[in-house]
mmCIF file of C-alpha atoms and ligand atoms in Angstrom:
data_model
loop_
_atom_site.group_PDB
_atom_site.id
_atom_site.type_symbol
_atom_site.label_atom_id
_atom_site.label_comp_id
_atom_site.label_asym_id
_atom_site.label_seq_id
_atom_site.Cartn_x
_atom_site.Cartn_y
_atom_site.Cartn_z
ATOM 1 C CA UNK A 1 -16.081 -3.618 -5.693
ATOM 2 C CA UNK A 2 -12.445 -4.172 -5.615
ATOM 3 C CA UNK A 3 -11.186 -6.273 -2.606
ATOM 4 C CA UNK A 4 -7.765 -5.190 -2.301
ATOM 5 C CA UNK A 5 -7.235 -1.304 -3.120
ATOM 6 C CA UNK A 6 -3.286 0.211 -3.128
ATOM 7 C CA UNK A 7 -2.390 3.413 -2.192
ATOM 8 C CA UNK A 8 0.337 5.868 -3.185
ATOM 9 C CA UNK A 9 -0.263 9.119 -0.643
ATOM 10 C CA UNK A 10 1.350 11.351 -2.520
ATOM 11 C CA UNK A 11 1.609 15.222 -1.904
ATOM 12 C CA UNK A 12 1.695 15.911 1.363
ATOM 13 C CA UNK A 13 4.884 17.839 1.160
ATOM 14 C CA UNK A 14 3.060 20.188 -1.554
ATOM 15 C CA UNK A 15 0.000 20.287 0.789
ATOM 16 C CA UNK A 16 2.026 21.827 3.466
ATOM 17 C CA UNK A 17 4.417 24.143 0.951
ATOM 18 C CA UNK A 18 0.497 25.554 -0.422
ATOM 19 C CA UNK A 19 0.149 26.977 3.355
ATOM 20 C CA UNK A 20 3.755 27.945 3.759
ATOM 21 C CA UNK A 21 4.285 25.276 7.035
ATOM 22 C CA UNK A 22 6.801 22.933 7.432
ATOM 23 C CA UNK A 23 6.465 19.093 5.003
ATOM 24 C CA UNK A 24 5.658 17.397 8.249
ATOM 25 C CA UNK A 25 2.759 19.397 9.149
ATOM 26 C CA UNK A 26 1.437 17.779 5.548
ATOM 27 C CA UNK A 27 2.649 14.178 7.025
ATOM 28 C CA UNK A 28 0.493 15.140 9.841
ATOM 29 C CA UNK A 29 -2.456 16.437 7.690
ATOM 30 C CA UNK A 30 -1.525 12.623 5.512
ATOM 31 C CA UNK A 31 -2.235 10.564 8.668
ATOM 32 C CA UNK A 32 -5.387 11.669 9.060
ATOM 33 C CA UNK A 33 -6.646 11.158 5.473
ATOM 34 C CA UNK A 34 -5.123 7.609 6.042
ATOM 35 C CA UNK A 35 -7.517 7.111 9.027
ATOM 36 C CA UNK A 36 -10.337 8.333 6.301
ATOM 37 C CA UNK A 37 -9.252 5.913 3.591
ATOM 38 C CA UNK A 38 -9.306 3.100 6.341
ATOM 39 C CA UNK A 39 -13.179 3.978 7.684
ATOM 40 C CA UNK A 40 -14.057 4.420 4.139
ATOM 41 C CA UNK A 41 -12.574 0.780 3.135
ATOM 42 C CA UNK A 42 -14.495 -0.734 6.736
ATOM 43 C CA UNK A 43 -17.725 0.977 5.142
ATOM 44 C CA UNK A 44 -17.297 -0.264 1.559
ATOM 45 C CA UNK A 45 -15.896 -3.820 2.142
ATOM 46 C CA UNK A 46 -13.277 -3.526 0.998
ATOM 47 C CA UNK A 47 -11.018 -6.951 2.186
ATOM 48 C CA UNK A 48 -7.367 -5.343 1.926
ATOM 49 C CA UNK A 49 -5.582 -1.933 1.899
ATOM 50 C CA UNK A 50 -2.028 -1.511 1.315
ATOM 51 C CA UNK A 51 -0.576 1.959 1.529
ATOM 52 C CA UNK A 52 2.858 2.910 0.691
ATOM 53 C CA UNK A 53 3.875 4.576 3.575
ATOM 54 C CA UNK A 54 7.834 5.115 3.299
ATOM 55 C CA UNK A 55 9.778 3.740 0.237
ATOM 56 C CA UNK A 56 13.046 2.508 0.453
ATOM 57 C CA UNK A 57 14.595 5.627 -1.483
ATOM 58 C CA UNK A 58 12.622 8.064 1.120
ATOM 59 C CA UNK A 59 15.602 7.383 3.513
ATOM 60 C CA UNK A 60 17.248 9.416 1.437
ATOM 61 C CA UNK A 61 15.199 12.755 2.404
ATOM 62 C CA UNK A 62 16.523 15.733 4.499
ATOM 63 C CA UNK A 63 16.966 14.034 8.023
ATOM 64 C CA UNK A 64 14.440 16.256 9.982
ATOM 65 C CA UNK A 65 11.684 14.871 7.577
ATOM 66 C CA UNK A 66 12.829 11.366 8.061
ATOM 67 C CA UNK A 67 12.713 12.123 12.059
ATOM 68 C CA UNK A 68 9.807 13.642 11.613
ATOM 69 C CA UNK A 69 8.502 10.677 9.992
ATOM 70 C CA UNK A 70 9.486 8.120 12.182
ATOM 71 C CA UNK A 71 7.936 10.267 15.474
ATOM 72 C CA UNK A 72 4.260 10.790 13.486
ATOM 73 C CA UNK A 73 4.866 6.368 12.545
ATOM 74 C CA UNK A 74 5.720 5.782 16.717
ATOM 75 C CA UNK A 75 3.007 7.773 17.796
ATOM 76 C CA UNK A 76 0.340 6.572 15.222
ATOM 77 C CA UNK A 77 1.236 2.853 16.208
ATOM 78 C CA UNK A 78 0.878 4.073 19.508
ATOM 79 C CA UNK A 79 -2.294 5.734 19.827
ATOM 80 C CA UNK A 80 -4.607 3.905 16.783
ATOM 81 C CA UNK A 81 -3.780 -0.079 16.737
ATOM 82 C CA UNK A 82 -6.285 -0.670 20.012
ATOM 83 C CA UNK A 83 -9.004 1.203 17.716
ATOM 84 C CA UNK A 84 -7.631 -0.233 14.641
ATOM 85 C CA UNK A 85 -7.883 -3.817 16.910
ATOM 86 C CA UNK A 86 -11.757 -2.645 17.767
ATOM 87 C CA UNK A 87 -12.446 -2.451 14.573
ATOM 88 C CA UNK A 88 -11.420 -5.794 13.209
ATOM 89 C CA UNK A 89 -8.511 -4.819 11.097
ATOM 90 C CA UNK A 90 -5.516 -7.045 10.700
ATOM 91 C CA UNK A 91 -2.271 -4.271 10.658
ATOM 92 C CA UNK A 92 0.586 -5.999 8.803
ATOM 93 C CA UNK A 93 4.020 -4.145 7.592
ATOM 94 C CA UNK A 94 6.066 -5.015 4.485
ATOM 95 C CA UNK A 95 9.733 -3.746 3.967
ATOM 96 C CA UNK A 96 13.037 -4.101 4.906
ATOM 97 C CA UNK A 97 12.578 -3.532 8.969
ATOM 98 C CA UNK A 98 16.572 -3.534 9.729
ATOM 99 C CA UNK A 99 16.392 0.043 8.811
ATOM 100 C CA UNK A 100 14.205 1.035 11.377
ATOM 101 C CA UNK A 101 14.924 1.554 15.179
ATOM 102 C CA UNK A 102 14.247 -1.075 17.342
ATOM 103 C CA UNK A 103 11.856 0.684 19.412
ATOM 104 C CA UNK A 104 9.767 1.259 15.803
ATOM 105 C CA UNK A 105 10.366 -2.759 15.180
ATOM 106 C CA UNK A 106 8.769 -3.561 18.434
ATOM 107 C CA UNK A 107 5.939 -1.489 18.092
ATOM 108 C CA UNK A 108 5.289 -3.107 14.667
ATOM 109 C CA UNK A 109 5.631 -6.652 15.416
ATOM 110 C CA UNK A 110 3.122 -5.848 18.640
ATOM 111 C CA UNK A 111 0.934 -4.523 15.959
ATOM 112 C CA UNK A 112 0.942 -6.857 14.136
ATOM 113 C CA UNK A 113 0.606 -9.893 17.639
ATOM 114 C CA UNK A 114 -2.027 -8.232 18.693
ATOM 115 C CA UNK A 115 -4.555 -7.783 15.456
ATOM 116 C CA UNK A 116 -3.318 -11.598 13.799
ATOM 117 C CA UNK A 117 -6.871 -12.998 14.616
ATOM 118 C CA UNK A 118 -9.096 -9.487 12.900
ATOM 119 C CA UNK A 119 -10.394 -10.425 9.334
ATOM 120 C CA UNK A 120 -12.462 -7.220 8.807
ATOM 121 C CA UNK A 121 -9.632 -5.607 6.753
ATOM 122 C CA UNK A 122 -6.237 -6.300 6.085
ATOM 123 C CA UNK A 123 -4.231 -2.922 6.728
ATOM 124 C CA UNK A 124 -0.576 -3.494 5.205
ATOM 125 C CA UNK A 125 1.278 -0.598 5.515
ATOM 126 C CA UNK A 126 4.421 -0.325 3.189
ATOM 127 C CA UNK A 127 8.009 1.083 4.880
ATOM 128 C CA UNK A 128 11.035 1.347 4.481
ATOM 129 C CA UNK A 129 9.827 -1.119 1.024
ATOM 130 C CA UNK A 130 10.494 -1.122 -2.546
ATOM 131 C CA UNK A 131 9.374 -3.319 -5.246
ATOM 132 C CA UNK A 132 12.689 -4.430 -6.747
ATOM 133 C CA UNK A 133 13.963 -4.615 -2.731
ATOM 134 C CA UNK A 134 10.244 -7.048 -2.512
ATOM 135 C CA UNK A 135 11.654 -8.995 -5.795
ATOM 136 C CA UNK A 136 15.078 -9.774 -4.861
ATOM 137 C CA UNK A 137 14.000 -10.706 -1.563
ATOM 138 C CA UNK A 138 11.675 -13.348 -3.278
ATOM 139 C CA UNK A 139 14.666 -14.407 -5.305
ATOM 140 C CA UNK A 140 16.930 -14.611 -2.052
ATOM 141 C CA UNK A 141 14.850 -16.800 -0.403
ATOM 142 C CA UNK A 142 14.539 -19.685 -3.337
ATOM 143 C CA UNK A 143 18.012 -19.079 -4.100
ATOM 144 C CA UNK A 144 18.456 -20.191 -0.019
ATOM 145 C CA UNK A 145 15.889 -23.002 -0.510
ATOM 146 C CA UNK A 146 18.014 -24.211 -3.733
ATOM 147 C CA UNK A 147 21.436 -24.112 -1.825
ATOM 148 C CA UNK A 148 20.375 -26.009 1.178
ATOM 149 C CA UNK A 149 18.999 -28.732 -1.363
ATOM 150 C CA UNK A 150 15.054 -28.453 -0.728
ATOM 151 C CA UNK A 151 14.046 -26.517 -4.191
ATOM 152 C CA UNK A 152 14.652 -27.673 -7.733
ATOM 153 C CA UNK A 153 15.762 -24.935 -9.764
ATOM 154 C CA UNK A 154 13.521 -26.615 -12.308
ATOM 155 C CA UNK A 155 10.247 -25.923 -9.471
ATOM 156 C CA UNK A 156 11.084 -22.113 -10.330
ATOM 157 C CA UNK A 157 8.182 -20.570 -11.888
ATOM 158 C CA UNK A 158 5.897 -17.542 -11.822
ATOM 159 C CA UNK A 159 3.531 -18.834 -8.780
ATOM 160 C CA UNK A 160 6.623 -19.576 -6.824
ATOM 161 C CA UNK A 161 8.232 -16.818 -7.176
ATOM 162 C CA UNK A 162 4.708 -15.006 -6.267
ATOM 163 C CA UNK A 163 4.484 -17.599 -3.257
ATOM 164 C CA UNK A 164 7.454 -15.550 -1.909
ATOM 165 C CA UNK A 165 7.105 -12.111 -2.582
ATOM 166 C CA UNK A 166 4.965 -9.904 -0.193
ATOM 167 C CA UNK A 167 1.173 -9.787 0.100
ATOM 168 C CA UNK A 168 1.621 -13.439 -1.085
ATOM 169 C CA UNK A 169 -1.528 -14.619 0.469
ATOM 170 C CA UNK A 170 -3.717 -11.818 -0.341
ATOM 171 C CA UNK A 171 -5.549 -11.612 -3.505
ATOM 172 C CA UNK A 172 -3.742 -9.344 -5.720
ATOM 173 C CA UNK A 173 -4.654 -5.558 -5.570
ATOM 174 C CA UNK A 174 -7.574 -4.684 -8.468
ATOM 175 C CA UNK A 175 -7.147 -0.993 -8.227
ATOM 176 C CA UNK A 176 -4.131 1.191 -7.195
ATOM 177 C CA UNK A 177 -4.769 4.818 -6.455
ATOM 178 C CA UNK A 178 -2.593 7.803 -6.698
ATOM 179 C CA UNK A 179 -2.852 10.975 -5.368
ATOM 180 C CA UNK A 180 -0.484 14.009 -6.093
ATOM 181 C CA UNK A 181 -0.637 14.238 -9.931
ATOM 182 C CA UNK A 182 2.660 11.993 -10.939
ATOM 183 C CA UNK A 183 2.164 9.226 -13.161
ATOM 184 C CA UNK A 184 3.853 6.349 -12.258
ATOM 185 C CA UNK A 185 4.186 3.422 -10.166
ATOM 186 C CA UNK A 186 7.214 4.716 -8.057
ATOM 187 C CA UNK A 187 8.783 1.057 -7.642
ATOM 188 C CA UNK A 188 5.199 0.491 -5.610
ATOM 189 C CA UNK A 189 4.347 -3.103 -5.861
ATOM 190 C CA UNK A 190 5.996 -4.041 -9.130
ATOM 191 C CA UNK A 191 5.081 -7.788 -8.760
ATOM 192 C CA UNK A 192 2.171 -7.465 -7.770
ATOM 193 C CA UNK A 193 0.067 -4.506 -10.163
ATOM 194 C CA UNK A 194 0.420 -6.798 -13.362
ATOM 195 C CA UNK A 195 -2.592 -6.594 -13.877
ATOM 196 C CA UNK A 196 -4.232 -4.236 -11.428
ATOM 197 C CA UNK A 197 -6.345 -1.239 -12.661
ATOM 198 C CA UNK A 198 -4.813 1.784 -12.646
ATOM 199 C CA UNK A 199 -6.342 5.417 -11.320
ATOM 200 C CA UNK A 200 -4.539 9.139 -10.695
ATOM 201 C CA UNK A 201 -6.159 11.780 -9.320
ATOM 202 C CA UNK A 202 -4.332 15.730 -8.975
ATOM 203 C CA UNK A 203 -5.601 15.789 -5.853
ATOM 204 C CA UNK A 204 -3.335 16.134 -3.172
ATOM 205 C CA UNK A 205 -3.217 13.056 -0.088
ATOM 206 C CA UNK A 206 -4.629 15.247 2.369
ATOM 207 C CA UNK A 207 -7.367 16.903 0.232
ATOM 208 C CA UNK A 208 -8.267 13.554 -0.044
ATOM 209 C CA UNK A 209 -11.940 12.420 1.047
ATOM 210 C CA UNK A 210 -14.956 9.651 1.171
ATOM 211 C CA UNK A 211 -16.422 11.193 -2.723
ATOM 212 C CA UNK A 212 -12.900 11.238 -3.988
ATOM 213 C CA UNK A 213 -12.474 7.360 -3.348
ATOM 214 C CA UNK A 214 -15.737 6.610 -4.578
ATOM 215 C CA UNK A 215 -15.013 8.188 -7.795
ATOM 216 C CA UNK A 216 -12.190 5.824 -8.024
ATOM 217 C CA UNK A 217 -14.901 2.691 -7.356
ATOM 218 C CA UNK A 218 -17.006 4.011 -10.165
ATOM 219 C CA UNK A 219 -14.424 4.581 -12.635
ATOM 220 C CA UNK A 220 -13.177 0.577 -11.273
ATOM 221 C CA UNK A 221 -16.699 -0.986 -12.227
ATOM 222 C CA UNK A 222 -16.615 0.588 -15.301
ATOM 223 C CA UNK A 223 -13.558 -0.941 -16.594
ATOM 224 C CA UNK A 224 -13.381 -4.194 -18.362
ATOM 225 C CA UNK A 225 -10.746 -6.529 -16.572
ATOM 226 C CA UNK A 226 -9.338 -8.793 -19.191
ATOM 227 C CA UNK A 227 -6.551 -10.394 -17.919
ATOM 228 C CA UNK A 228 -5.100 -10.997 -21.695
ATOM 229 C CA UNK A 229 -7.771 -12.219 -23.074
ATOM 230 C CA UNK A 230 -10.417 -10.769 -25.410
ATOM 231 C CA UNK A 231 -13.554 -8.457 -24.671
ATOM 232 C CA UNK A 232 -15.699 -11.900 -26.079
ATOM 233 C CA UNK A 233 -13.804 -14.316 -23.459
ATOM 234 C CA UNK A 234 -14.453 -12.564 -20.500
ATOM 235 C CA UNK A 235 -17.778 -11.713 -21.381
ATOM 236 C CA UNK A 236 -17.889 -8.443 -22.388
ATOM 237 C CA UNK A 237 -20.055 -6.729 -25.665
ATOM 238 C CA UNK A 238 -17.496 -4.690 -27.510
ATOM 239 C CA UNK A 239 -17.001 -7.059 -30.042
ATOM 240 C CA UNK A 240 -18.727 -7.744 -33.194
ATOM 241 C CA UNK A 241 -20.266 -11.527 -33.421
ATOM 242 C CA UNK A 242 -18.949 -13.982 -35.517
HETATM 243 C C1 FPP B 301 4.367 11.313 -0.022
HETATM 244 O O1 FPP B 301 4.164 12.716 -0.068
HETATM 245 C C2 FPP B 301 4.092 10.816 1.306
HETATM 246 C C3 FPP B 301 5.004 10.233 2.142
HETATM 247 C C4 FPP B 301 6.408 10.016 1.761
HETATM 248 C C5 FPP B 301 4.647 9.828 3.510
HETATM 249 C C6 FPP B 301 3.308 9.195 3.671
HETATM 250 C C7 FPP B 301 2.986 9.246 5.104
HETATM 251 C C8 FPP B 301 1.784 9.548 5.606
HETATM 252 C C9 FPP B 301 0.542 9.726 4.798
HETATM 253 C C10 FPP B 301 1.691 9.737 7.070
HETATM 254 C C11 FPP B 301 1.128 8.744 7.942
HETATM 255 C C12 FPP B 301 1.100 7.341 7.530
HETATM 256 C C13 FPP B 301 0.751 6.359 8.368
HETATM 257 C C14 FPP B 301 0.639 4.979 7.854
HETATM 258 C C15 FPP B 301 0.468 6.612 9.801
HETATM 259 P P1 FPP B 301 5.389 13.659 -0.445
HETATM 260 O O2 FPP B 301 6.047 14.074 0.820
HETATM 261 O O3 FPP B 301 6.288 12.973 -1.433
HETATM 262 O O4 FPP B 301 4.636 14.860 -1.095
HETATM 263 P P2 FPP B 301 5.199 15.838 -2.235
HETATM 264 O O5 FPP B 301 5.282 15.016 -3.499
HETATM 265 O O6 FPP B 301 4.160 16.892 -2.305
HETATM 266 O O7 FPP B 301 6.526 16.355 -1.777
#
């Protein structure tokens, strides 16, 4: 069982094209496959789910979708964080927040106030984020701790850079998932998937449900996690004997 899963939603805007409505109608359709994925992670145990909600370059999309966007985000935070709070999932954000409006700023950080203490799940939705943006940031901040004289540039290594980066005190995600058919990592959590397993499905976000995720959970507990070491060192039988 993984204990962090990561999400790319992708295809909603195809999902909606298929039926000849409007992308946002597919947004719509998207939010309610999210609220699938998170009953299906509360059933499974699953500790942590990230999903990429918003990347930094999807600021760049016609303005009605971004509106549209922002008004489905409002009323989502509106309407699900007392359930989500019921439930015992912690909602974080990641991303760069000065893009958004305050109103959407306040509505996170209440979000995230009032579910600190749930340890059910870890919800961390990703906005207005992008993994170089999640890097630099990381390097910003030790670059500040260097300058004001409290970090050796000599302390600089791999865990402290990871110390800073986001989802820093989460275990690392063991499976990323990724609807829509494209095969790539979309400047996701670049940090962070070193060494997470990997799994694409054609299936579009909101076709998404319960036996499609499990597939993805079978497929994970068949693979052999090896971290850069050998089938023999992590136990596994594919190798012959000496
Ligand atoms: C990618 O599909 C999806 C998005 C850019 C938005 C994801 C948002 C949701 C699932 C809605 C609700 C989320 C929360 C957390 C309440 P696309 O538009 O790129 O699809 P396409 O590739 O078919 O055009």
């Amino acid at each position: 069982m993984p204990r962090h899963l990561a999400v790319i939603m992708d295809g909603n805007g195809r999902w909606a094209q298929g039926r000849r409505r409007p992308r946002i109608i597919g947004h719509r359709a998207g939010a309610r496959a999210v609220n699938l994925c998170i009953d299906f992670c509360l059933d499974k145990g699953v500790e942590a789910l990230t999903l990429f909600a918003f990347s930094s370059e999807n600021w760049d999309r016609p303005a009605d979708e971004v509106g549209g966007l922002m008004k489905l985000f409002t009323g989502a935070l509106e309407r699900e964080v007392d359930e989500l709070d019921r439930r015992g999932v912690q909602v974080r954000f990641i991303g760069d927040r000065s893009r958004f409006t305050d109103a959407i700023r306040n509505r996170m950080a209440h979000a995230e106030t009032r579910t600190r203490g749930n340890r059910r799940l870890v919800l961390t939705i990703a906005a207005s984020y992008g993994g170089r943006w999640d890097i630099a940031q990381a390097a910003r901040s030790l670059a500040e701790d260097v300058a004001a004289g409290r970090l050796d540039p000599a302390a600089i290594d791999e865990a402290a850079l990871a110390s800073r980066v986001a989802l820093a005190d989460l275990p690392a995600p063991d499976l990323f998932i990724r609807t829509g058919g494209e095969l790539r990592i979309s400047n996701f959590l670049l940090w962070q998937l070193a060494y997470t397993e990997l799994w694409f499905t054609d299936l579009l976000w909101p076709d998404v449900d319960a036996a499609t995720l499990q597939a993805a959970l079978d497929d994970f507990a068949r693979r052999e996690r090896r971290f850069g070491l050998t089938s023999a060192q992590v136990g596994g039988t594919d190798e012959m004997p000496e």
